[in-house]
Coordinates of C-alpha atoms and ligand atoms in Angstrom, one line a residue:
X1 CA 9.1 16.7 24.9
X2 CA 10.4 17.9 21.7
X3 CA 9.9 15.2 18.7
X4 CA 10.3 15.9 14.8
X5 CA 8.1 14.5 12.1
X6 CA 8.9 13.1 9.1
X7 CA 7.2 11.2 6.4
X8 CA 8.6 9.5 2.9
X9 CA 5.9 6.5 2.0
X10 CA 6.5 5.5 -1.0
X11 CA 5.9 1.1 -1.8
X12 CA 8.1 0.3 -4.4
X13 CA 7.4 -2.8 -7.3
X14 CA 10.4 -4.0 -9.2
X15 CA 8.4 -4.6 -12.7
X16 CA 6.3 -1.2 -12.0
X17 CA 6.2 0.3 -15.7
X18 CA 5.6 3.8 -13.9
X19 CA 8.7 5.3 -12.6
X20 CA 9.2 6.8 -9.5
X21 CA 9.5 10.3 -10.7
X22 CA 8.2 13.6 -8.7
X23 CA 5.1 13.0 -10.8
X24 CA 4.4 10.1 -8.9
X25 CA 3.6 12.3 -5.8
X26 CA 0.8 14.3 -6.5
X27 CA 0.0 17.8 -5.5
X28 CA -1.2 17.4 -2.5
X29 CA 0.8 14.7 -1.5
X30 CA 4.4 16.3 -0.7
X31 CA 3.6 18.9 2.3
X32 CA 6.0 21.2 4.4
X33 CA 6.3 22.4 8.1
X34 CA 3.1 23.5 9.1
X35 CA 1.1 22.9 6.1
X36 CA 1.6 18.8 7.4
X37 CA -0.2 19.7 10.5
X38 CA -3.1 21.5 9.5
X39 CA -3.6 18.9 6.3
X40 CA -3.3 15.9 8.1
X41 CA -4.4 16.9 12.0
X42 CA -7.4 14.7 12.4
X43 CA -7.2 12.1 9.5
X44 CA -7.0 8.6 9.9
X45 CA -3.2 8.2 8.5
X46 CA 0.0 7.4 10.9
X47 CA 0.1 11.8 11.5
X48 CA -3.0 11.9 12.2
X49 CA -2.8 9.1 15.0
X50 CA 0.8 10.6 16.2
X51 CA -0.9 14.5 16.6
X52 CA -3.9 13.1 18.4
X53 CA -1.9 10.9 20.9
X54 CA 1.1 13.7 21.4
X55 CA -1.5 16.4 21.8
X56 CA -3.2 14.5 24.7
X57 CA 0.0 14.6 26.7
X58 CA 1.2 18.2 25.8
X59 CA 4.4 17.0 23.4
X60 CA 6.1 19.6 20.9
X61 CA 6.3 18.3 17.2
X62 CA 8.9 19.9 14.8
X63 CA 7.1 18.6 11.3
X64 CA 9.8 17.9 8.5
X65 CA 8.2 16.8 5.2
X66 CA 5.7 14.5 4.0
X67 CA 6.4 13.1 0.7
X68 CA 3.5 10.3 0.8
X69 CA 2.4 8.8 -2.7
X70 CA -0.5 7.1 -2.4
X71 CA -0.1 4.7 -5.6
X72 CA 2.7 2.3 -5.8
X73 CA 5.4 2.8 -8.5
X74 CA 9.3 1.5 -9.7
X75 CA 12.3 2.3 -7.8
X76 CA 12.1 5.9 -6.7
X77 CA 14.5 7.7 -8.9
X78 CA 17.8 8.7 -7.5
X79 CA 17.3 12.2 -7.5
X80 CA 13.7 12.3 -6.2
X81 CA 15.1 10.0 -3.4
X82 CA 18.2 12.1 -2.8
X83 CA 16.4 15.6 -2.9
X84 CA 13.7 13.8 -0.4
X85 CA 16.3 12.9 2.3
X86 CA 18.3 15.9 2.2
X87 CA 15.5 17.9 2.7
X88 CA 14.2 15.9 5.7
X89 CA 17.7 16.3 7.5
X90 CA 18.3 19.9 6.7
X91 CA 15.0 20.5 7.8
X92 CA 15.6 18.7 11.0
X93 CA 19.2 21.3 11.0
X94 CA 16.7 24.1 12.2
X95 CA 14.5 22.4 15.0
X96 CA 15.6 23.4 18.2
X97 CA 16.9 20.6 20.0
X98 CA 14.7 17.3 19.7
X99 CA 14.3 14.6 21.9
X100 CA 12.7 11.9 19.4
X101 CA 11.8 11.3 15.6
X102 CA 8.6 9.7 14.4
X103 CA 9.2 8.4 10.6
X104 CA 5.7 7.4 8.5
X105 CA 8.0 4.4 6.1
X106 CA 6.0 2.0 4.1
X107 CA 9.0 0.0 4.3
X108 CA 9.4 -1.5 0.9
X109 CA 10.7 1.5 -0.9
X110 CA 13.5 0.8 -3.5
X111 CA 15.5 3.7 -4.6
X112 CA 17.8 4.0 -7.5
X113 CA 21.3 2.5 -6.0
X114 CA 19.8 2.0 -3.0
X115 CA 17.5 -1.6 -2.6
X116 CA 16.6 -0.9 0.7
X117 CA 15.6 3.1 0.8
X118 CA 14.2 2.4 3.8
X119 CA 16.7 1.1 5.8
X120 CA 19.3 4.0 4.4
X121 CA 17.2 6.9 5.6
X122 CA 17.1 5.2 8.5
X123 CA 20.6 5.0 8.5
X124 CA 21.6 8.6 7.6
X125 CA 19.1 9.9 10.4
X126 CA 20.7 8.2 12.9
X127 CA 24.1 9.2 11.3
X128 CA 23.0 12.4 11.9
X129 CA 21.3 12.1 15.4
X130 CA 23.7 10.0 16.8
X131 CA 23.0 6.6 19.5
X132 CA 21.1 8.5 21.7
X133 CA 18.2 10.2 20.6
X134 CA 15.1 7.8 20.2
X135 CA 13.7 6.9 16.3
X136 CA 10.7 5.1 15.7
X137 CA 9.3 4.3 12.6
X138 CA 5.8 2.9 11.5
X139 CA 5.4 0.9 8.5
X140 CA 3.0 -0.8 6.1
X141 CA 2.1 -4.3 7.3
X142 CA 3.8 -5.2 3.1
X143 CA 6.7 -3.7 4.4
X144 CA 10.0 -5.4 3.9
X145 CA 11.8 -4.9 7.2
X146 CA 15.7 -5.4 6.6
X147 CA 18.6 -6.4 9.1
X148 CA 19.7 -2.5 8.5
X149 CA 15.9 -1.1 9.2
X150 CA 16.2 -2.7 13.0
X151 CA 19.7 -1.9 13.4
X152 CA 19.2 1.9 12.6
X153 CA 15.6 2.4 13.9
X154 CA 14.5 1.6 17.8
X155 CA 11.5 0.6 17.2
X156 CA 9.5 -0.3 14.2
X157 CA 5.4 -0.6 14.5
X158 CA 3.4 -1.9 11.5
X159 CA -0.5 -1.5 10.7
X160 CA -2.1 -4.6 12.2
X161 CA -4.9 -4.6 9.6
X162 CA -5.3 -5.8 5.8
X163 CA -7.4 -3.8 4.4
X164 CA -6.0 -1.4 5.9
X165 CA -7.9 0.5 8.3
X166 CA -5.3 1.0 11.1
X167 CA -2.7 3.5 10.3
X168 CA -4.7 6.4 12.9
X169 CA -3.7 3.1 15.4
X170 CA -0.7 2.4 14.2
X171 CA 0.5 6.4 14.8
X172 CA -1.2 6.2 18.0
X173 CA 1.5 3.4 18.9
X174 CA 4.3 4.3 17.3
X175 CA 4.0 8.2 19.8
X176 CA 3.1 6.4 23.2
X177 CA 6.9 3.8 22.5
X178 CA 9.1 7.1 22.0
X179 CA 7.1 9.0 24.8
X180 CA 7.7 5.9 26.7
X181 CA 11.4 5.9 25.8
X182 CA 11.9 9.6 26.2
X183 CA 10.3 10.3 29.6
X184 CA 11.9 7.1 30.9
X185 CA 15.4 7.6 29.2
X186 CA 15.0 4.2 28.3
X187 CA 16.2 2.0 25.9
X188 CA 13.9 -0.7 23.6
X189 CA 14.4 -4.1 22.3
X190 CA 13.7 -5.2 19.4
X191 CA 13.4 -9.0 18.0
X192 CA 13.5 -9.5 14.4
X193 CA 12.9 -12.4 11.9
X194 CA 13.1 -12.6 8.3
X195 CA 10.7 -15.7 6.6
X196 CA 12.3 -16.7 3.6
X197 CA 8.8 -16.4 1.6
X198 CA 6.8 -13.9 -0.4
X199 CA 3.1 -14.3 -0.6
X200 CA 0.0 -13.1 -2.9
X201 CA -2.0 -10.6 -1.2
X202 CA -5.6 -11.7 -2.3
X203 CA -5.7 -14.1 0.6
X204 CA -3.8 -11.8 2.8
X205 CA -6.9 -10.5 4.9
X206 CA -6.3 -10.0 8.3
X207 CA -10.0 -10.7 9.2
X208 CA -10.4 -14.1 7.8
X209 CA -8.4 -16.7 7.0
X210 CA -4.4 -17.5 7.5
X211 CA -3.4 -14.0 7.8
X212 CA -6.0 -13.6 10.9
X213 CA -4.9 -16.2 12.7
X214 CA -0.9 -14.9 12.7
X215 CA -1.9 -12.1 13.0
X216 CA -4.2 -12.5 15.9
X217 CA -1.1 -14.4 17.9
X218 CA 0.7 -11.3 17.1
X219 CA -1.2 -9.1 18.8
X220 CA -1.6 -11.4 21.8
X221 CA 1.7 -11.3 22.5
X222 CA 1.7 -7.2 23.3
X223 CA 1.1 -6.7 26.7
X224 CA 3.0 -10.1 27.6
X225 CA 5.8 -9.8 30.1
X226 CA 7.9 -6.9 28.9
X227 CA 6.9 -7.4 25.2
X228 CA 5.5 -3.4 24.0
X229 CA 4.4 -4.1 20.5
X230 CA 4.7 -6.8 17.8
X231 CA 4.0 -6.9 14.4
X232 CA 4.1 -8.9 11.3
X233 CA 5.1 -8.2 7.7
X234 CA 3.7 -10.1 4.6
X235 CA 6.1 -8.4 2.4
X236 CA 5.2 -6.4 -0.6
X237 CA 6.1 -9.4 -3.2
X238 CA 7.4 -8.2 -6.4
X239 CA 10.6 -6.4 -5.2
X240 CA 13.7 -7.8 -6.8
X241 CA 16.4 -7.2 -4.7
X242 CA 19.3 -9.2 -2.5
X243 CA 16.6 -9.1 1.2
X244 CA 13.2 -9.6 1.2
X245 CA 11.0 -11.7 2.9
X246 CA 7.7 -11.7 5.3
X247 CA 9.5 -10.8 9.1
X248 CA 8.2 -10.6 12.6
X249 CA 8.9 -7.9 14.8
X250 CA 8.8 -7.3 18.3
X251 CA 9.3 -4.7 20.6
X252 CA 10.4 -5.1 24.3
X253 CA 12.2 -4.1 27.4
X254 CA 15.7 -5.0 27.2
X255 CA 14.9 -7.5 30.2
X256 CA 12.3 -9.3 28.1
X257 CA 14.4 -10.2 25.5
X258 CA 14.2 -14.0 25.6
X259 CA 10.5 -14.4 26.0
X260 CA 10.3 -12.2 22.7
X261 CA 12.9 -14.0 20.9
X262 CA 10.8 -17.6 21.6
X263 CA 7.4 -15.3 21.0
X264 CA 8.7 -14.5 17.6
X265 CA 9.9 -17.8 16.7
X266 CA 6.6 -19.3 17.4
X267 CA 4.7 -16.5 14.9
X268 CA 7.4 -16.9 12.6
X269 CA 6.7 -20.8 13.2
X270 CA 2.7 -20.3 12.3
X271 CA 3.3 -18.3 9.4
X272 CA 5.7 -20.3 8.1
X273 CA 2.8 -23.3 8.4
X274 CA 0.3 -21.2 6.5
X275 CA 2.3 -20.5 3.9
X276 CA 0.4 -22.4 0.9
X277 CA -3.1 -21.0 2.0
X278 CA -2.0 -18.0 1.0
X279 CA -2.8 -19.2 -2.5
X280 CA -5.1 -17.4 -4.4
X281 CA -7.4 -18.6 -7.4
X282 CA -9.2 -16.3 -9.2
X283 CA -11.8 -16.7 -11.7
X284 CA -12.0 -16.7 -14.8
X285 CA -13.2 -13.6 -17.0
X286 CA -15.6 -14.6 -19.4
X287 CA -18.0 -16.7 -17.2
X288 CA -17.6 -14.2 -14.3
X289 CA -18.9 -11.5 -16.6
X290 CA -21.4 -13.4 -17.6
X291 CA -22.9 -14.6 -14.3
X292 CA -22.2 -11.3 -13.0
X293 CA -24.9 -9.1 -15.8
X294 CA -27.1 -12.3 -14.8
X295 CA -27.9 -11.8 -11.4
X296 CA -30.7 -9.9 -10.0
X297 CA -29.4 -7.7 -7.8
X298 CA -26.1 -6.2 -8.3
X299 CA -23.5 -4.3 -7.8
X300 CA -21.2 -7.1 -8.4
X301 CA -17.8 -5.9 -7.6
X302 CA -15.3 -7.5 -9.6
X303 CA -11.8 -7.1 -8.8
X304 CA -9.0 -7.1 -11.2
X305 CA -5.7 -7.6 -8.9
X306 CA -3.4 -7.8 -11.3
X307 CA -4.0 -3.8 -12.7
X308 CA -3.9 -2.5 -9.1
X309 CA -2.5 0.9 -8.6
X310 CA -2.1 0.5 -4.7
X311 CA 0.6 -2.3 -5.5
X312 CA 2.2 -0.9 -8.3
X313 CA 0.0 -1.2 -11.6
X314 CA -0.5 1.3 -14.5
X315 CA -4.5 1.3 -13.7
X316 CA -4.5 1.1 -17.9
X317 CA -5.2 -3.0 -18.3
X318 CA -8.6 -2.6 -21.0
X319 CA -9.2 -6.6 -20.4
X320 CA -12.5 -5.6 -18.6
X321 CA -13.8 -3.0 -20.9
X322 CA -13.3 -5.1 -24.2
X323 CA -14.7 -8.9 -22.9
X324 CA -17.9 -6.3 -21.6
X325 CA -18.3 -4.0 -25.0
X326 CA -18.5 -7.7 -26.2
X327 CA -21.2 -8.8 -23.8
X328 CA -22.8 -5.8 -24.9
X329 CA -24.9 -4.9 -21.0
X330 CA -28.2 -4.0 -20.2
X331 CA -27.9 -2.8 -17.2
X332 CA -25.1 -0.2 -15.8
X333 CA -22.1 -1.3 -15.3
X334 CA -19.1 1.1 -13.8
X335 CA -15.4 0.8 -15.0
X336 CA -12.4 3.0 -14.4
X337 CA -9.2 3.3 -16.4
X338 CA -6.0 5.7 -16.6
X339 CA -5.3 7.2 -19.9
X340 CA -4.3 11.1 -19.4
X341 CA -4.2 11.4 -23.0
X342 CA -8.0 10.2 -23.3
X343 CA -8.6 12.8 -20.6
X344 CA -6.9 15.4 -23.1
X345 CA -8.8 14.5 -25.7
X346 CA -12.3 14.5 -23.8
X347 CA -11.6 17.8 -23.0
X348 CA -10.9 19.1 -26.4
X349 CA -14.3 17.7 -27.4
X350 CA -16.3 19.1 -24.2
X351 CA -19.0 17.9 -22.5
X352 CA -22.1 16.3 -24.2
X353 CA -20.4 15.7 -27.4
X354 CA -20.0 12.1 -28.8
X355 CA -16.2 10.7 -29.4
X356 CA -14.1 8.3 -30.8
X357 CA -10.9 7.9 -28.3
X358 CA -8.7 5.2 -27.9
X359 CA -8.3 4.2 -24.5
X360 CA -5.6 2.6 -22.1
X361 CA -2.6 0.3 -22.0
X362 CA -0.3 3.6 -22.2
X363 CA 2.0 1.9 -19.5
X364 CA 1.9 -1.8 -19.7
X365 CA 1.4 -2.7 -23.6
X366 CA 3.3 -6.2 -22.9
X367 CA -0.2 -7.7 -21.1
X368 CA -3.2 -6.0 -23.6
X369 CA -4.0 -3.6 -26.3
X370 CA -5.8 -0.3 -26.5
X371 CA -9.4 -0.1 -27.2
X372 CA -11.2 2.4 -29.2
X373 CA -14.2 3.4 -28.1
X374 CA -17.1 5.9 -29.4
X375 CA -19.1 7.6 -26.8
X376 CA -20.3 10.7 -25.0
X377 CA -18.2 13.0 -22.6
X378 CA -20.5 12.9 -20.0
X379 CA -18.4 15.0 -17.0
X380 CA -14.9 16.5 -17.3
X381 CA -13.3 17.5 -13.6
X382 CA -10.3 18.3 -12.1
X383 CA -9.9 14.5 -10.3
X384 CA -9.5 15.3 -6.7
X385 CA -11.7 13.5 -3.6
X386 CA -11.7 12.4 -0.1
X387 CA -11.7 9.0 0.8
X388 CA -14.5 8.8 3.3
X389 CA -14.4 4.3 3.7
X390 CA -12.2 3.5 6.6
X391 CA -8.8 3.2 4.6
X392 CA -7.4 6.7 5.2
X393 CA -10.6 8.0 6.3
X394 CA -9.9 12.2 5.0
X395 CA -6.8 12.0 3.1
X396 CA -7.1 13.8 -0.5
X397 CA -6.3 11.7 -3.2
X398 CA -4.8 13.5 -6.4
X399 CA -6.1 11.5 -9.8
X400 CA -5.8 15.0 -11.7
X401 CA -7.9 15.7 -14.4
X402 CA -10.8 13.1 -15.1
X403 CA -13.8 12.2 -17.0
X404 CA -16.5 9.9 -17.3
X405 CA -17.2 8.6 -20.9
X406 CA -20.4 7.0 -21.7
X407 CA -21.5 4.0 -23.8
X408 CA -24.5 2.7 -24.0
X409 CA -24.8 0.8 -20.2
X410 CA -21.1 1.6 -19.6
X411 CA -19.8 4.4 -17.7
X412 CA -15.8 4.6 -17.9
X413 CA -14.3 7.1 -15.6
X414 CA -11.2 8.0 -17.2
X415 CA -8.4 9.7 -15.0
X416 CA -4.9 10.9 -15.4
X417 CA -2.9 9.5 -12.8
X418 CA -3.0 6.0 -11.3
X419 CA -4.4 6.0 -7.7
X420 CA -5.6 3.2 -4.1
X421 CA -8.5 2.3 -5.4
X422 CA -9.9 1.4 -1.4
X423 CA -13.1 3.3 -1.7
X424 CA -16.0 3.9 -3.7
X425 CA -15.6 7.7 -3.4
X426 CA -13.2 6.8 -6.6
X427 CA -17.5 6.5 -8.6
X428 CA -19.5 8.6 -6.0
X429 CA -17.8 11.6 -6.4
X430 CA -18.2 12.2 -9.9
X431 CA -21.9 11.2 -9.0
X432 CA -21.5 7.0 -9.5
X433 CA -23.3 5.2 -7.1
X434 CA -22.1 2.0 -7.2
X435 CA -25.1 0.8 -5.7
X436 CA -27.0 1.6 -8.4
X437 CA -25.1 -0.7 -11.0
X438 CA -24.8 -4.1 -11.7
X439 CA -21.0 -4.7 -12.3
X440 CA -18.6 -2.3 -10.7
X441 CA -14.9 -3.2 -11.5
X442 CA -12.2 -2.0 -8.8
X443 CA -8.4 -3.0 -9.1
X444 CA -7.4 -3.9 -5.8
X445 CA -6.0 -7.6 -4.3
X446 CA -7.9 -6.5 -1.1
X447 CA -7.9 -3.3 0.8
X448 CA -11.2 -2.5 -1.3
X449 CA -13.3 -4.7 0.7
X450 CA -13.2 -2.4 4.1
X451 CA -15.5 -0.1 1.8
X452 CA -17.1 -2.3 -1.0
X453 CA -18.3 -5.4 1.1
X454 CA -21.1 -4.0 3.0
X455 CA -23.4 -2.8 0.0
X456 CA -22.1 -5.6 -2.5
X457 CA -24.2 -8.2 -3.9
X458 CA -20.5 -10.6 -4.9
X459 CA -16.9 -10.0 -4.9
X460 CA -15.4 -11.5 -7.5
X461 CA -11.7 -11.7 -8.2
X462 CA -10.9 -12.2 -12.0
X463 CA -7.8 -13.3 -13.7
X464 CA -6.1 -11.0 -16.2
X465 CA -3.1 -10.5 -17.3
X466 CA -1.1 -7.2 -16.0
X467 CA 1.8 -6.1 -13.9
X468 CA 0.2 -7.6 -10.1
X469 CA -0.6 -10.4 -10.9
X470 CA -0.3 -12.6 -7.7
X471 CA 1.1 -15.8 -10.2
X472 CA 4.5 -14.8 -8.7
X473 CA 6.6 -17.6 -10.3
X474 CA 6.4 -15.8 -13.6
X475 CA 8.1 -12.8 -12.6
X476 CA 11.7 -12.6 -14.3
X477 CA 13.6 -12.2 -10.8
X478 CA 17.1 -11.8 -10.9
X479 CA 18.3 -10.3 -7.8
X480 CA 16.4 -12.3 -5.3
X481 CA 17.8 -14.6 -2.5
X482 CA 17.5 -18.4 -3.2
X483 CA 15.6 -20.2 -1.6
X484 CA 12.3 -18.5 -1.3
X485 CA 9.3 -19.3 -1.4
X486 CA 7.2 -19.9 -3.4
X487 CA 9.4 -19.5 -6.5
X488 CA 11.6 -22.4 -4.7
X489 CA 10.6 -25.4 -2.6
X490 CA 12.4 -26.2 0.4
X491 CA 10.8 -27.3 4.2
X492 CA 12.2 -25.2 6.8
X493 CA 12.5 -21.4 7.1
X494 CA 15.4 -21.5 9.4
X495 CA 17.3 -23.6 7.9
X496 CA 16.6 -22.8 3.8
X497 CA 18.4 -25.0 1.6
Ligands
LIG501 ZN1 0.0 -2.6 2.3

């Protein structure tokens, strides 16, 4: 069983003030051939799940490319998209002859020209491969899954978990439905529907609250007569384009058909339901500050969802930083911001010496203002780590060059490049413990808590302005369908309008 690899993840955000440039993939995060093998053989990412099931049954993989950002940006740019493809199909020109493809897709990539990239690779690989040969694809569970997607793809398998924890899984199922397919020379089903609604993600946990229970009637359906796999999709929510929406999707025996078709409708059904618990309030800045240097025992962790970096902020809001210079703390508190020309400038100066830098809004000066700050370059590195938490357990993530600048009780790391911001690694490995603070600010709607909940004293989310924030109705949106919810009321998703 011979089965190429390929991998072009990539979660695109309309109003992203970062374009989607080569920059935007860091340097380890484009690998070739081989090179994807060794680097990704027993992570916990959708490779790492597809080697460990394959190799378990003796399969062959012919590994294309992996162009895998892990920070969300604007439309990939036309060239970086173009040059991407072409070099995952001429690579597949010298395989020998395969007998599947695995894709790793997000699934709400925008390219320049194209609004669903997604769905068009899909399309120019079965161009190229022709009806036959299998393709399945795994995506993120905020993927936007598209009439094209199904029509091009055979089967589509998303990560069953927010945070997400469950990509080694999702890998895992994504290799046993094309071994399946190939050693049976069988063909898959697949049922698709498309929600007319975009949600927040704050209160899109799959472990609690509205998302768990969809998602747990998801999962009960695998298994079910003839039903494979299911999933379901609470879109990405700030891409402007002509289709988008939350979808189910189920994957079955052509025989099984019907009972998936009334399966889906019911999930669709539930989701549909839960739609306005989805609503997230956060609190409000001042007060949460203040309570939070209050407490006895920290860390406080609070959460600023509307700079996150893993949906397609700057990381450069300086909100946080200014209301606690204010508050003036006694105790340490740990903040983070991206500023790669603060980074420069730390450097010149060296470490030890005292500084007057400005720092952030580079990206997104429309929400907040720089902030000029005097204190002490206290560590200057080249950025990388491993995330060690459960989200991606191994992958490397590329900040490049980064510092930690110290006033007073605040330590601000300062990094070059926007990046997830799931696990703590992001403080411990420039020697942070975020145990040992009192307020530690992350910018993350909700993956974070897989690695932050177990040692924090709160979790707070806090309402700034920036580029995520989950108030979706102020967005300009120009290119969306009408109706959808929430920016337009209306009662039933089959019948919108
Ligand atoms: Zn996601």
């Amino acid at each position: 069983m011979n089965i190429a690899i390929g991998c072009f993840l990539q979660e695109s955000h309309s109003f992203s003030p970062i374009p989607g440039s080569w920059n935007h993939f860091g340097k380890t995060e484009i690998l070739r051939g081989t090179e994807i093998l060794d680097v990704l053989s027993g992570t916990r990412t959708e490779i790492g799940g597809i080697l460990s099931a394959g190799n378990e049954t003796g399969a062959d993989f012919f590994p294309l490319i992996s162009a895998r950002s892990t920070a969300s940006a604007g439309p990939i740019l036309r060239e970086v998209f173009e040059a991407i493809c072409d070099e995952l199909l001429t690579s597949l020109s010298s395989s020998k002859k395969i007998d599947g493809l695995l894709l790793v897709l997000h699934g709400a990539m925008i390219a320049e020209g194209y609004p669903d990239a997604s769905g068009e690779l899909l399309r120019r690989f079965r161009e190229r491969l022709g009806p036959d040969i299998p393709i399945v694809a795994t995506l993120d569970l905020h993927a936007n899954v598209t009439n094209l997607m199904v029509t091009m793809g055979n089967a589509l398998v998303g990560y069953h978990t927010a945070p997400h924890i469950d990509m080694f899984e999702t890998g895992q199922r994504a290799f046993n439905l094309i071994a399946r397919m190939i050693n049976d020379r069988s063909r898959l089903a697949m049922v698709y529907r498309q929600l007319p609604m975009i949600l927040p993600g704050e209160n899109g946990q799959t472990t609690e609250g509205p998302y768990h229970e969809v998602m747990e009637k998801t999962k009960a359906t695998i298994g079910k007569m003839g039903i494979l796999d299911a999933s379901v999709f609470s879109v990405q929510p700030w891409l402007d384009v002509p289709e988008v929406g939350c979808s189910v999707v189920i994957v079955c025996e052509e025989s099984a058909i019907q009972q998936a078709e009334k399966e889906a409708d019911d999930i669709a059904q539930l989701f549909w339901d839960k739609r306005r618990d989805f609503d997230v309030r956060l609190a409000e800045l001042e007060p949460s500050l203040i309570h939070a240097l209050a407490i006895a025992d920290g860390p406080v962790i609070l959460s600023e969802p509307s700079d996150s970096p893993s949906s397609g902020a700057p990381g450069d809001s300086t909100v946080l930083l200014k209301a606690l210079l204010k508050l003036d703390p006694k105790r340490p508190c740990y903040l983070n911001i991206v500023d790669p020309n603060a980074v420069l400038m730390m450097q010149q100066a060296g470490i030890g010496q005292t500084i007057e830098v400005q720092v952030g809004a580079g990206y997104a000066p429309q929400f907040y203002n720089p902030v000029t700050l005097t204190g002490r370059v206290r560590l200057l590195c080249e950025g990388d780590f491993k995330n060690k938490g459960p989200g991606m357990k191994g992958l490397v993530i590329n900040r490049g060059p980064t510092g930690i600048l110290v006033k007073d009780q605040i330590s601000l790391v300062v990094m070059s490049r926007p990046i997830f911001q799931w696990d703590p690694e992001l403080y411990r490995s420039l020697g942070l413990e975020p145990m040992d603070a009192q307020v530690v600010q992350v910018k993350s709607p909700a993956a974070f808590r897989a690695a932050y909940t177990s040692f924090a004293s709160e979790i707070i989310l806090i309402d700034t302005p920036g580029v995520c924030s989950p108030k979706l109705k102020t967005f300009n949106f120009q290119n969306i369908p009408h109706p959808l919810f929430p920016i337009d009321e209306f009662d039933d998703w089959r019948k919108p309008g």
